[in-house]
């Protein structure tokens, strides 16, 4: 009787909630600072000398794993997968914010000869990056940006961390995938697409693959380059607009369903109301940042009051649309077309008739948004997997909060580093190549023929997106493929999808899970090969 009573009493005692490792732990701050500086330098060097910014999350994960092997008390805490997740979050946040979010926007006014705009642009870009990541933080694991979606690089990072800790059969499978990814890359094959196609939505992958093939072989198929006819841009405009409408409708429907059911739900952890508040608040902040840029750079002097108001609203809308479209593409494909969405905003701004300096600030502001959104989503996906895929909601939210702190810290370090070195980079003519494309586009101007092409293909893109629906995103992914010149990647996607179909048909759900781990290895191996091969290119210059 006493034993039974005691057992019952023990079962009724509430367990203390788990406490996630703190990012601002005194013993870890030096490591945090070092990996931030490393990530920022990697980003700046690669985007200026090679033109790309690799995903350094897996580099951060490897650093954390190596630290855990050091037999000193100081590094013992890095045995924690959650702690390792914070390290990879820190380095990737610094990489993308320094390169895509800060230096690239600064390069545009520099190339236009507007050196007086550089400091205001740095301030505005920094605010845009922080706002970008903050919107994602309050939107991640909503019905729109669900944690259960693919987010392939994030899943690959998590699987790499877990396999290193388990040291079992899954680790061998991951290593086999890494070997396959590195080998494929060495032979010029985009091997990461095997992994992405084994992880992501099948319909989205079909659309992406089709777009890649059509763009790559457009001259053979149609007799002209579809990019020069602004077909990909028009399709992205239409698909993107419909995707934004779908997001709004989904948030409204989710709120009505919640009120009708009046039942608490464990998932998603972000409600439609929270996401709506995040988007509205973000748009308001973007308006303020656009105003700061207009006043700080002096572009307001070249516009009438009416045009200035139009420019402010359009800049804020372009920034918001850019990050949402980039987020949707990144969620399904692991690629985010931030350069392309900024170019689309620039072309539309040219058709509206904004002055050239205002266009330069507009495209710089737009391109600063999106990369931080997608990169942080990858990091939160990795953390979500490591923390048990949301089964302990309080622990998940606590861990997500620590990752947000890691991102903000990395942004702060990146801002300081870019502020200290950007003039030296520009003096040496080291600017991101895509910045020259934006400036050349402004110099070339736009015509009514371009507007006509954009309108025609925007209608087609909108119809495709509407037919595919919110969950498949075939319009946005088709446009993403059409904006990228890599037909081989499209072919690899279809080969991978055939393999996926055969494996799932033969081995069922278990086979699909093994493909997830193997695919994570392909993505990781490809990322490592790309990173180190790009770094070796730096050394030869």
Coordinates of C-alpha atoms in Angstrom, one line a residue:
X1 CA 0.0 0.0 0.0
X2 CA 2.8 2.4 1.0
X3 CA 4.8 1.4 -2.1
X4 CA 1.8 2.1 -4.3
X5 CA 1.1 5.4 -2.7
X6 CA 4.7 6.4 -3.0
X7 CA 4.8 5.4 -6.7
X8 CA 1.7 7.4 -7.3
X9 CA 3.0 10.4 -5.5
X10 CA 6.3 10.2 -7.4
X11 CA 4.4 10.1 -10.7
X12 CA 2.5 13.2 -9.8
X13 CA 5.6 15.2 -9.1
X14 CA 6.1 17.5 -12.1
X15 CA 9.5 17.1 -13.8
X16 CA 11.6 20.2 -14.0
X17 CA 11.7 21.5 -17.5
X18 CA 14.9 20.9 -19.5
X19 CA 17.1 23.9 -19.8
X20 CA 18.8 24.5 -23.2
X21 CA 22.5 25.4 -23.2
X22 CA 22.9 29.2 -23.0
X23 CA 24.6 31.0 -25.9
X24 CA 26.0 33.7 -23.6
X25 CA 27.8 31.3 -21.3
X26 CA 31.0 33.0 -20.1
X27 CA 33.2 30.0 -21.0
X28 CA 31.9 29.9 -24.6
X29 CA 32.1 33.5 -25.6
X30 CA 35.7 33.4 -26.9
X31 CA 34.8 30.4 -29.1
X32 CA 31.7 32.3 -30.3
X33 CA 33.7 35.4 -31.2
X34 CA 36.4 33.4 -33.0
X35 CA 34.0 31.5 -35.2
X36 CA 32.1 34.7 -36.0
X37 CA 35.3 36.4 -37.2
X38 CA 36.2 33.3 -39.2
X39 CA 32.8 33.1 -40.8
X40 CA 32.8 36.8 -41.7
X41 CA 36.2 36.6 -43.3
X42 CA 35.2 33.5 -45.3
X43 CA 32.1 35.2 -46.6
X44 CA 33.9 38.4 -47.6
X45 CA 36.7 36.6 -49.3
X46 CA 34.6 34.2 -51.3
X47 CA 31.9 36.7 -52.4
X48 CA 34.5 39.1 -53.7
X49 CA 37.0 36.8 -55.2
X50 CA 34.9 33.8 -56.3
X51 CA 31.4 35.4 -56.5
X52 CA 29.7 32.9 -54.2
X53 CA 28.9 32.5 -50.5
X54 CA 29.0 28.8 -49.4
X55 CA 26.9 27.5 -46.5
X56 CA 29.4 27.4 -43.6
X57 CA 27.0 25.7 -41.2
X58 CA 28.7 22.3 -41.7
X59 CA 32.1 24.0 -41.2
X60 CA 30.8 25.3 -37.8
X61 CA 29.5 21.8 -37.0
X62 CA 32.9 20.2 -37.7
X63 CA 34.6 22.8 -35.6
X64 CA 32.3 22.1 -32.7
X65 CA 32.8 18.3 -33.1
X66 CA 36.6 18.8 -33.1
X67 CA 36.4 20.9 -30.0
X68 CA 34.4 18.2 -28.2
X69 CA 37.3 15.8 -28.8
X70 CA 39.8 18.0 -26.9
X71 CA 40.4 16.4 -23.5
X72 CA 40.1 19.6 -21.5
X73 CA 37.4 20.7 -19.1
X74 CA 36.9 23.9 -21.1
X75 CA 35.7 22.0 -24.2
X76 CA 33.7 19.3 -22.4
X77 CA 30.5 21.1 -23.0
X78 CA 30.8 20.8 -26.7
X79 CA 29.8 17.1 -26.4
X80 CA 26.3 18.5 -26.3
X81 CA 24.7 18.5 -29.8
X82 CA 22.7 21.6 -28.8
X83 CA 26.0 23.4 -28.0
X84 CA 27.3 22.3 -31.4
X85 CA 24.2 23.6 -33.0
X86 CA 24.9 27.1 -31.5
X87 CA 28.4 27.1 -33.0
X88 CA 27.2 26.3 -36.5
X89 CA 24.5 28.9 -36.2
X90 CA 27.0 31.5 -35.2
X91 CA 29.5 30.9 -38.1
X92 CA 26.8 30.7 -40.8
X93 CA 25.1 33.8 -39.6
X94 CA 28.4 35.8 -39.7
X95 CA 29.2 34.4 -43.2
X96 CA 25.9 35.4 -44.9
X97 CA 25.4 38.7 -43.1
X98 CA 28.9 40.0 -43.9
X99 CA 28.9 38.9 -47.5
X100 CA 25.3 39.0 -48.9
X101 CA 23.7 41.3 -46.3
X102 CA 26.3 44.0 -45.9
X103 CA 29.2 44.1 -48.4
X104 CA 27.1 43.4 -51.5
X105 CA 24.6 46.3 -50.7
X106 CA 27.6 48.6 -50.1
X107 CA 29.3 47.7 -53.4
X108 CA 26.3 49.0 -55.4
X109 CA 26.6 52.7 -54.5
X110 CA 30.4 52.4 -54.6
X111 CA 30.3 51.2 -58.2
X112 CA 27.8 54.1 -59.0
X113 CA 30.4 56.6 -57.7
X114 CA 28.2 57.6 -54.8
X115 CA 30.8 57.2 -52.0
X116 CA 28.9 59.5 -49.7
X117 CA 26.1 56.9 -49.5
X118 CA 28.4 54.2 -48.1
X119 CA 27.9 54.8 -44.3
X120 CA 24.1 55.4 -44.5
X121 CA 23.9 52.2 -46.7
X122 CA 25.9 50.2 -44.1
X123 CA 23.5 51.4 -41.4
X124 CA 20.4 50.6 -43.5
X125 CA 21.7 47.2 -44.6
X126 CA 22.5 46.3 -41.0
X127 CA 19.0 47.1 -39.9
X128 CA 17.6 45.2 -42.8
X129 CA 19.6 42.0 -42.0
X130 CA 18.5 42.1 -38.3
X131 CA 14.9 42.7 -39.3
X132 CA 15.1 39.9 -41.9
X133 CA 16.2 37.3 -39.3
X134 CA 13.8 38.6 -36.7
X135 CA 10.8 38.1 -39.0
X136 CA 12.0 34.5 -39.7
X137 CA 12.4 33.9 -35.9
X138 CA 8.8 34.8 -35.3
X139 CA 7.6 32.9 -38.4
X140 CA 9.5 29.7 -38.2
X141 CA 7.4 26.6 -37.6
X142 CA 4.2 28.4 -38.7
X143 CA 2.0 26.8 -41.3
X144 CA 3.7 28.8 -44.0
X145 CA 7.3 28.1 -42.9
X146 CA 6.8 24.8 -41.2
X147 CA 9.7 23.1 -39.4
X148 CA 8.6 19.9 -41.0
X149 CA 9.5 21.1 -44.5
X150 CA 12.7 20.0 -46.2
X151 CA 15.1 23.0 -45.5
X152 CA 17.8 20.6 -47.0
X153 CA 21.0 22.2 -45.7
X154 CA 19.6 22.4 -42.2
X155 CA 18.6 18.8 -42.2
X156 CA 22.0 17.8 -43.6
X157 CA 23.8 19.7 -40.8
X158 CA 21.7 18.0 -38.1
X159 CA 22.2 14.6 -39.6
X160 CA 26.0 15.2 -39.7
X161 CA 26.0 16.2 -36.0
X162 CA 23.8 13.2 -35.0
X163 CA 25.9 10.7 -37.0
X164 CA 29.1 12.0 -35.5
X165 CA 27.6 11.5 -32.0
X166 CA 26.1 8.0 -32.7
X167 CA 29.1 6.6 -34.6
X168 CA 26.8 3.7 -35.8
X169 CA 25.4 2.5 -39.1
X170 CA 23.8 5.9 -39.8
X171 CA 27.3 7.5 -39.5
X172 CA 28.6 5.1 -42.1
X173 CA 25.7 5.9 -44.4
X174 CA 26.4 9.6 -43.9
X175 CA 30.1 9.1 -44.7
X176 CA 29.2 7.2 -47.8
X177 CA 27.0 10.1 -48.9
X178 CA 29.8 12.6 -48.1
X179 CA 32.2 10.6 -50.3
X180 CA 29.6 10.5 -53.1
X181 CA 29.0 14.2 -52.8
X182 CA 32.7 15.1 -52.9
X183 CA 33.4 12.7 -55.8
X184 CA 30.5 14.1 -57.8
X185 CA 31.7 17.7 -57.2
X186 CA 35.3 16.7 -58.2
X187 CA 33.9 15.6 -61.6
X188 CA 31.8 18.7 -62.0
X189 CA 28.5 17.0 -61.1
X190 CA 26.2 19.0 -58.8
X191 CA 26.0 16.1 -56.5
X192 CA 24.1 18.0 -53.8
X193 CA 21.0 17.8 -56.0
X194 CA 20.9 14.1 -55.3
X195 CA 20.5 14.9 -51.6
X196 CA 18.1 17.7 -52.0
X197 CA 15.8 15.6 -54.4
X198 CA 15.8 12.8 -51.8
X199 CA 14.7 15.1 -49.0
X200 CA 12.5 17.8 -50.5
X201 CA 8.9 17.8 -51.9
X202 CA 8.7 15.7 -55.2
X203 CA 6.5 18.2 -57.0
X204 CA 8.7 21.2 -56.1
X205 CA 11.7 19.2 -57.3
X206 CA 10.1 18.4 -60.6
X207 CA 9.4 22.1 -61.1
X208 CA 12.9 23.1 -60.2
X209 CA 14.4 20.5 -62.4
X210 CA 12.3 21.5 -65.4
X211 CA 13.2 25.1 -64.9
X212 CA 16.9 24.3 -64.8
X213 CA 16.7 22.2 -68.0
X214 CA 14.6 24.8 -69.9
X215 CA 17.0 27.6 -69.0
X216 CA 20.1 25.6 -69.7
X217 CA 19.0 24.4 -73.1
X218 CA 16.7 27.3 -74.1
X219 CA 18.6 28.2 -77.2
X220 CA 18.5 24.6 -78.4
X221 CA 14.8 24.3 -77.6
X222 CA 13.5 27.7 -78.6
X223 CA 16.2 29.3 -80.6
X224 CA 16.9 32.2 -78.1
X225 CA 18.0 32.7 -74.5
X226 CA 14.8 33.0 -72.4
X227 CA 16.7 35.1 -69.9
X228 CA 17.3 37.9 -72.4
X229 CA 13.5 37.9 -73.0
X230 CA 12.8 38.4 -69.3
X231 CA 10.7 35.2 -69.2
X232 CA 12.2 33.8 -65.9
X233 CA 11.8 37.2 -64.3
X234 CA 8.2 37.5 -65.4
X235 CA 7.3 34.0 -64.2
X236 CA 8.9 34.8 -60.8
X237 CA 7.0 38.0 -60.5
X238 CA 3.7 36.3 -61.1
X239 CA 4.4 33.2 -59.1
X240 CA 5.8 35.3 -56.2
X241 CA 2.7 37.6 -56.1
X242 CA 0.4 34.6 -56.1
X243 CA 2.5 33.0 -53.4
X244 CA 2.2 36.1 -51.2
X245 CA -1.6 36.0 -51.7
X246 CA -1.6 32.3 -50.7
X247 CA 0.4 33.1 -47.6
X248 CA -2.2 35.7 -46.6
X249 CA -5.1 33.4 -47.2
X250 CA -3.5 30.6 -45.3
X251 CA -2.9 32.9 -42.3
X252 CA -6.6 33.9 -42.3
X253 CA -7.8 30.4 -42.7
X254 CA -5.6 29.2 -39.9
X255 CA -6.9 31.9 -37.6
X256 CA -10.5 31.1 -38.4
X257 CA -9.9 27.3 -37.8
X258 CA -8.3 28.0 -34.5
X259 CA -11.2 30.1 -33.3
X260 CA -13.7 27.6 -34.5
X261 CA -12.0 24.6 -32.9
X262 CA -11.0 26.5 -29.7
X263 CA -8.4 23.8 -29.1
X264 CA -4.8 24.3 -28.2
X265 CA -2.4 22.7 -30.7
X266 CA 1.2 21.7 -30.1
X267 CA 2.1 22.4 -33.7
X268 CA 2.9 24.6 -35.3
X269 CA 4.6 26.6 -32.5
X270 CA 3.9 29.9 -34.3
X271 CA 0.3 30.7 -34.9
X272 CA -1.2 32.6 -37.8
X273 CA -1.6 35.7 -35.5
X274 CA 2.0 35.6 -34.5
X275 CA 3.2 35.4 -38.1
X276 CA 0.8 38.2 -39.1
X277 CA 2.2 40.4 -36.3
X278 CA 5.8 39.5 -37.4
X279 CA 5.0 40.4 -41.1
X280 CA 3.2 43.6 -40.2
X281 CA 5.9 44.7 -37.8
X282 CA 8.6 43.8 -40.3
X283 CA 6.9 45.8 -43.0
X284 CA 6.7 48.8 -40.7
X285 CA 10.4 48.5 -39.8
X286 CA 11.3 48.2 -43.5
X287 CA 9.4 51.4 -44.1
X288 CA 11.4 53.2 -41.4
X289 CA 14.7 51.8 -42.8
X290 CA 13.7 52.9 -46.3
X291 CA 13.0 56.4 -45.0
X292 CA 16.4 56.4 -43.2
X293 CA 18.1 55.4 -46.4
X294 CA 16.3 58.0 -48.4
X295 CA 17.3 60.7 -46.0
X296 CA 20.8 59.5 -45.3
X297 CA 21.8 58.9 -48.9
X298 CA 20.1 62.0 -50.2
X299 CA 18.1 60.2 -52.9
X300 CA 15.0 62.1 -51.7
X301 CA 16.3 65.2 -53.3
X302 CA 15.8 63.8 -56.8
X303 CA 12.1 62.8 -56.3
X304 CA 8.9 64.7 -55.8
X305 CA 7.0 64.2 -52.5
X306 CA 4.6 61.8 -54.3
X307 CA 7.3 59.8 -55.9
X308 CA 9.2 59.6 -52.6
X309 CA 6.2 58.1 -50.9
X310 CA 5.8 55.7 -53.7
X311 CA 9.5 54.8 -53.5
X312 CA 9.3 54.2 -49.7
X313 CA 6.3 51.9 -50.1
X314 CA 7.7 50.0 -53.0
X315 CA 11.1 49.5 -51.3
X316 CA 9.4 48.1 -48.2
X317 CA 7.1 45.8 -50.3
X318 CA 10.1 44.7 -52.4
X319 CA 12.1 43.8 -49.3
X320 CA 9.2 41.9 -47.8
X321 CA 8.4 40.1 -51.0
X322 CA 12.0 39.2 -51.6
X323 CA 12.5 37.6 -48.2
X324 CA 9.2 35.6 -48.5
X325 CA 10.0 34.3 -52.0
X326 CA 13.6 33.5 -51.0
X327 CA 12.3 31.7 -47.9
X328 CA 9.8 29.6 -49.9
X329 CA 12.5 28.6 -52.4
X330 CA 15.0 27.8 -49.7
X331 CA 12.4 25.8 -47.8
X332 CA 11.8 23.4 -50.7
X333 CA 15.0 23.4 -52.7
X334 CA 17.9 24.5 -50.5
X335 CA 18.6 27.3 -53.0
X336 CA 17.5 30.9 -52.4
X337 CA 17.3 33.2 -55.4
X338 CA 18.1 36.5 -53.6
X339 CA 20.2 37.9 -56.4
X340 CA 17.3 37.3 -58.9
X341 CA 14.5 38.7 -56.7
X342 CA 16.6 41.9 -56.2
X343 CA 17.1 42.2 -59.9
X344 CA 13.3 41.8 -60.5
X345 CA 12.6 44.6 -58.0
X346 CA 15.2 46.7 -59.8
X347 CA 13.6 46.1 -63.2
X348 CA 10.1 47.0 -61.9
X349 CA 11.5 50.1 -60.2
X350 CA 13.1 51.1 -63.5
X351 CA 9.7 50.7 -65.3
X352 CA 8.1 52.9 -62.6
X353 CA 10.6 55.6 -63.4
X354 CA 12.6 56.1 -60.2
X355 CA 15.9 58.0 -60.6
X356 CA 19.1 56.0 -61.0
X357 CA 20.5 56.8 -57.6
X358 CA 17.1 55.8 -56.0
X359 CA 17.3 52.6 -58.0
X360 CA 20.7 51.9 -56.7
X361 CA 19.6 52.3 -53.1
X362 CA 16.5 50.2 -53.8
X363 CA 18.3 47.2 -55.2
X364 CA 20.9 47.4 -52.4
X365 CA 18.2 47.5 -49.8
X366 CA 16.3 44.6 -51.4
X367 CA 19.3 42.3 -51.8
X368 CA 20.2 42.8 -48.1
X369 CA 16.9 41.0 -47.3
X370 CA 16.4 37.3 -47.9
X371 CA 19.8 35.7 -47.3
X372 CA 19.6 36.1 -43.5
X373 CA 16.0 34.8 -43.6
X374 CA 16.9 31.6 -45.4
X375 CA 20.2 31.0 -43.6
X376 CA 18.6 31.3 -40.2
X377 CA 15.8 29.0 -41.2
X378 CA 18.4 26.4 -42.1
X379 CA 20.0 26.8 -38.7
X380 CA 16.6 26.6 -36.9
X381 CA 15.8 23.5 -38.9
X382 CA 19.0 21.9 -37.7
X383 CA 18.3 22.8 -34.1
X384 CA 14.7 21.6 -34.4
X385 CA 15.9 18.1 -35.5
X386 CA 18.6 18.0 -32.8
X387 CA 16.1 19.0 -30.1
X388 CA 13.7 16.2 -30.9
X389 CA 11.5 17.7 -33.6
X390 CA 9.4 19.8 -31.3
X391 CA 8.1 17.0 -29.0
X392 CA 9.1 19.1 -26.0
X393 CA 7.7 22.4 -27.1
X394 CA 9.1 24.5 -24.2
X395 CA 12.6 23.1 -24.8
X396 CA 12.3 23.7 -28.5
X397 CA 11.3 27.4 -28.0
X398 CA 14.1 27.9 -25.5
X399 CA 16.6 26.4 -27.9
X400 CA 15.3 28.5 -30.8
X401 CA 15.6 31.6 -28.7
X402 CA 19.3 30.8 -28.0
X403 CA 19.9 30.3 -31.7
X404 CA 18.3 33.7 -32.3
X405 CA 20.8 35.2 -29.8
X406 CA 23.6 33.5 -31.7
X407 CA 22.4 35.0 -35.0
X408 CA 22.2 38.5 -33.5
X409 CA 25.7 38.2 -32.0
X410 CA 27.1 37.0 -35.3
X411 CA 25.4 40.0 -37.1
X412 CA 27.0 42.4 -34.6
X413 CA 30.5 41.0 -35.2
X414 CA 30.0 41.0 -39.0
X415 CA 28.8 44.6 -38.9
X416 CA 32.0 45.7 -37.1
X417 CA 34.3 43.7 -39.4
X418 CA 32.6 45.0 -42.6
X419 CA 32.7 48.6 -41.3
X420 CA 36.5 48.2 -40.7
X421 CA 37.4 46.6 -44.0
X422 CA 35.0 47.5 -46.7
X423 CA 37.0 50.6 -47.9
X424 CA 40.1 48.4 -48.2
X425 CA 38.2 45.9 -50.3
X426 CA 36.8 48.5 -52.6
X427 CA 40.2 50.3 -52.9
X428 CA 41.6 47.0 -54.2
X429 CA 38.6 46.7 -56.6
X430 CA 37.3 43.7 -54.7
X431 CA 33.5 43.8 -55.1
X432 CA 30.9 41.0 -55.5
X433 CA 30.5 40.4 -59.3
X434 CA 26.7 40.5 -59.1
X435 CA 26.9 44.2 -57.9
X436 CA 28.3 45.0 -61.3
X437 CA 25.3 43.4 -62.9
X438 CA 22.9 45.5 -61.0
X439 CA 24.8 48.7 -61.8
X440 CA 25.0 47.7 -65.5
X441 CA 21.3 47.1 -65.6
X442 CA 20.6 50.6 -64.1
X443 CA 22.9 52.1 -66.8
X444 CA 21.2 50.2 -69.6
X445 CA 17.6 51.3 -68.6
X446 CA 14.3 49.6 -69.3
X447 CA 11.7 49.8 -72.1
X448 CA 8.0 49.2 -72.6
X449 CA 8.8 46.0 -74.4
X450 CA 10.4 44.7 -71.2
X451 CA 7.3 45.7 -69.3
X452 CA 5.1 43.8 -71.9
X453 CA 7.2 40.6 -71.6
X454 CA 7.2 40.8 -67.8
X455 CA 3.4 41.2 -67.7
X456 CA 2.7 38.3 -70.1
X457 CA 4.9 35.8 -68.3
X458 CA 3.8 37.1 -64.9
X459 CA 0.3 35.9 -65.7
X460 CA 1.6 32.5 -66.7
X461 CA 3.7 32.2 -63.6
X462 CA 0.8 33.2 -61.4
X463 CA -1.5 30.6 -63.0
X464 CA 1.2 27.9 -62.5
X465 CA 1.6 28.8 -58.9
X466 CA -2.1 28.9 -58.2
X467 CA -2.7 25.5 -59.8
X468 CA 0.2 23.9 -57.8
X469 CA -1.1 25.3 -54.5
X470 CA 0.7 26.6 -51.4
X471 CA 2.2 23.2 -50.4
X472 CA 3.9 22.4 -53.7
X473 CA 5.2 25.9 -54.7
X474 CA 5.8 24.8 -58.3
X475 CA 5.5 28.3 -59.7
X476 CA 8.2 29.7 -57.5
X477 CA 10.5 26.7 -57.9
X478 CA 10.0 26.7 -61.7
X479 CA 11.0 30.3 -61.8
X480 CA 14.0 29.6 -59.5
X481 CA 15.2 27.0 -61.9
X482 CA 14.7 29.3 -64.9
X483 CA 16.9 32.0 -63.2
X484 CA 19.8 29.6 -62.8
X485 CA 22.1 28.3 -65.6
X486 CA 22.7 24.7 -64.6
X487 CA 21.0 22.2 -66.8
X488 CA 23.1 19.4 -65.4
X489 CA 21.6 20.0 -62.0
X490 CA 18.1 19.6 -63.5
X491 CA 19.1 16.2 -65.0
X492 CA 20.6 15.1 -61.7
X493 CA 17.3 16.0 -60.0
X494 CA 15.3 13.7 -62.2
X495 CA 17.8 10.9 -61.9
X496 CA 17.6 11.3 -58.1
X497 CA 13.8 11.3 -58.2
X498 CA 13.8 8.0 -60.1
X499 CA 16.1 6.5 -57.5
X500 CA 13.9 7.8 -54.7
X501 CA 10.8 6.2 -56.3
X502 CA 12.5 2.9 -56.8
X503 CA 13.9 2.8 -53.2
X504 CA 10.6 3.8 -51.6
X505 CA 8.7 1.3 -53.7
X506 CA 11.1 -1.5 -52.8
X507 CA 11.9 -0.7 -49.1
X508 CA 9.0 1.5 -48.0
X509 CA 9.3 4.2 -45.3
X510 CA 12.5 2.7 -43.9
X511 CA 14.2 3.1 -47.3
X512 CA 13.0 6.7 -47.6
X513 CA 14.6 7.4 -44.2
X514 CA 17.9 5.9 -45.2
X515 CA 17.8 8.1 -48.3
X516 CA 17.4 11.1 -46.0
X517 CA 20.6 10.3 -44.3
X518 CA 22.4 9.4 -47.5
X519 CA 21.1 12.6 -49.0
X520 CA 22.3 14.6 -46.1
X521 CA 25.7 13.1 -46.7
X522 CA 25.7 14.2 -50.4
X523 CA 24.8 17.7 -49.4
X524 CA 27.5 17.8 -46.7
X525 CA 30.2 16.4 -48.9
X526 CA 29.3 18.8 -51.8
X527 CA 29.4 21.7 -49.4
X528 CA 32.8 20.7 -48.0
X529 CA 34.2 20.2 -51.5
X530 CA 32.9 23.6 -52.7
X531 CA 34.2 25.4 -49.6
X532 CA 37.7 24.0 -49.7
X533 CA 38.0 24.2 -53.5
X534 CA 36.9 27.8 -53.4
X535 CA 39.4 28.5 -50.6
X536 CA 42.2 27.0 -52.7
X537 CA 41.2 29.2 -55.6
X538 CA 41.7 32.2 -53.2
X539 CA 45.2 31.0 -52.5
X540 CA 46.1 30.9 -56.1
X541 CA 45.1 34.5 -56.7

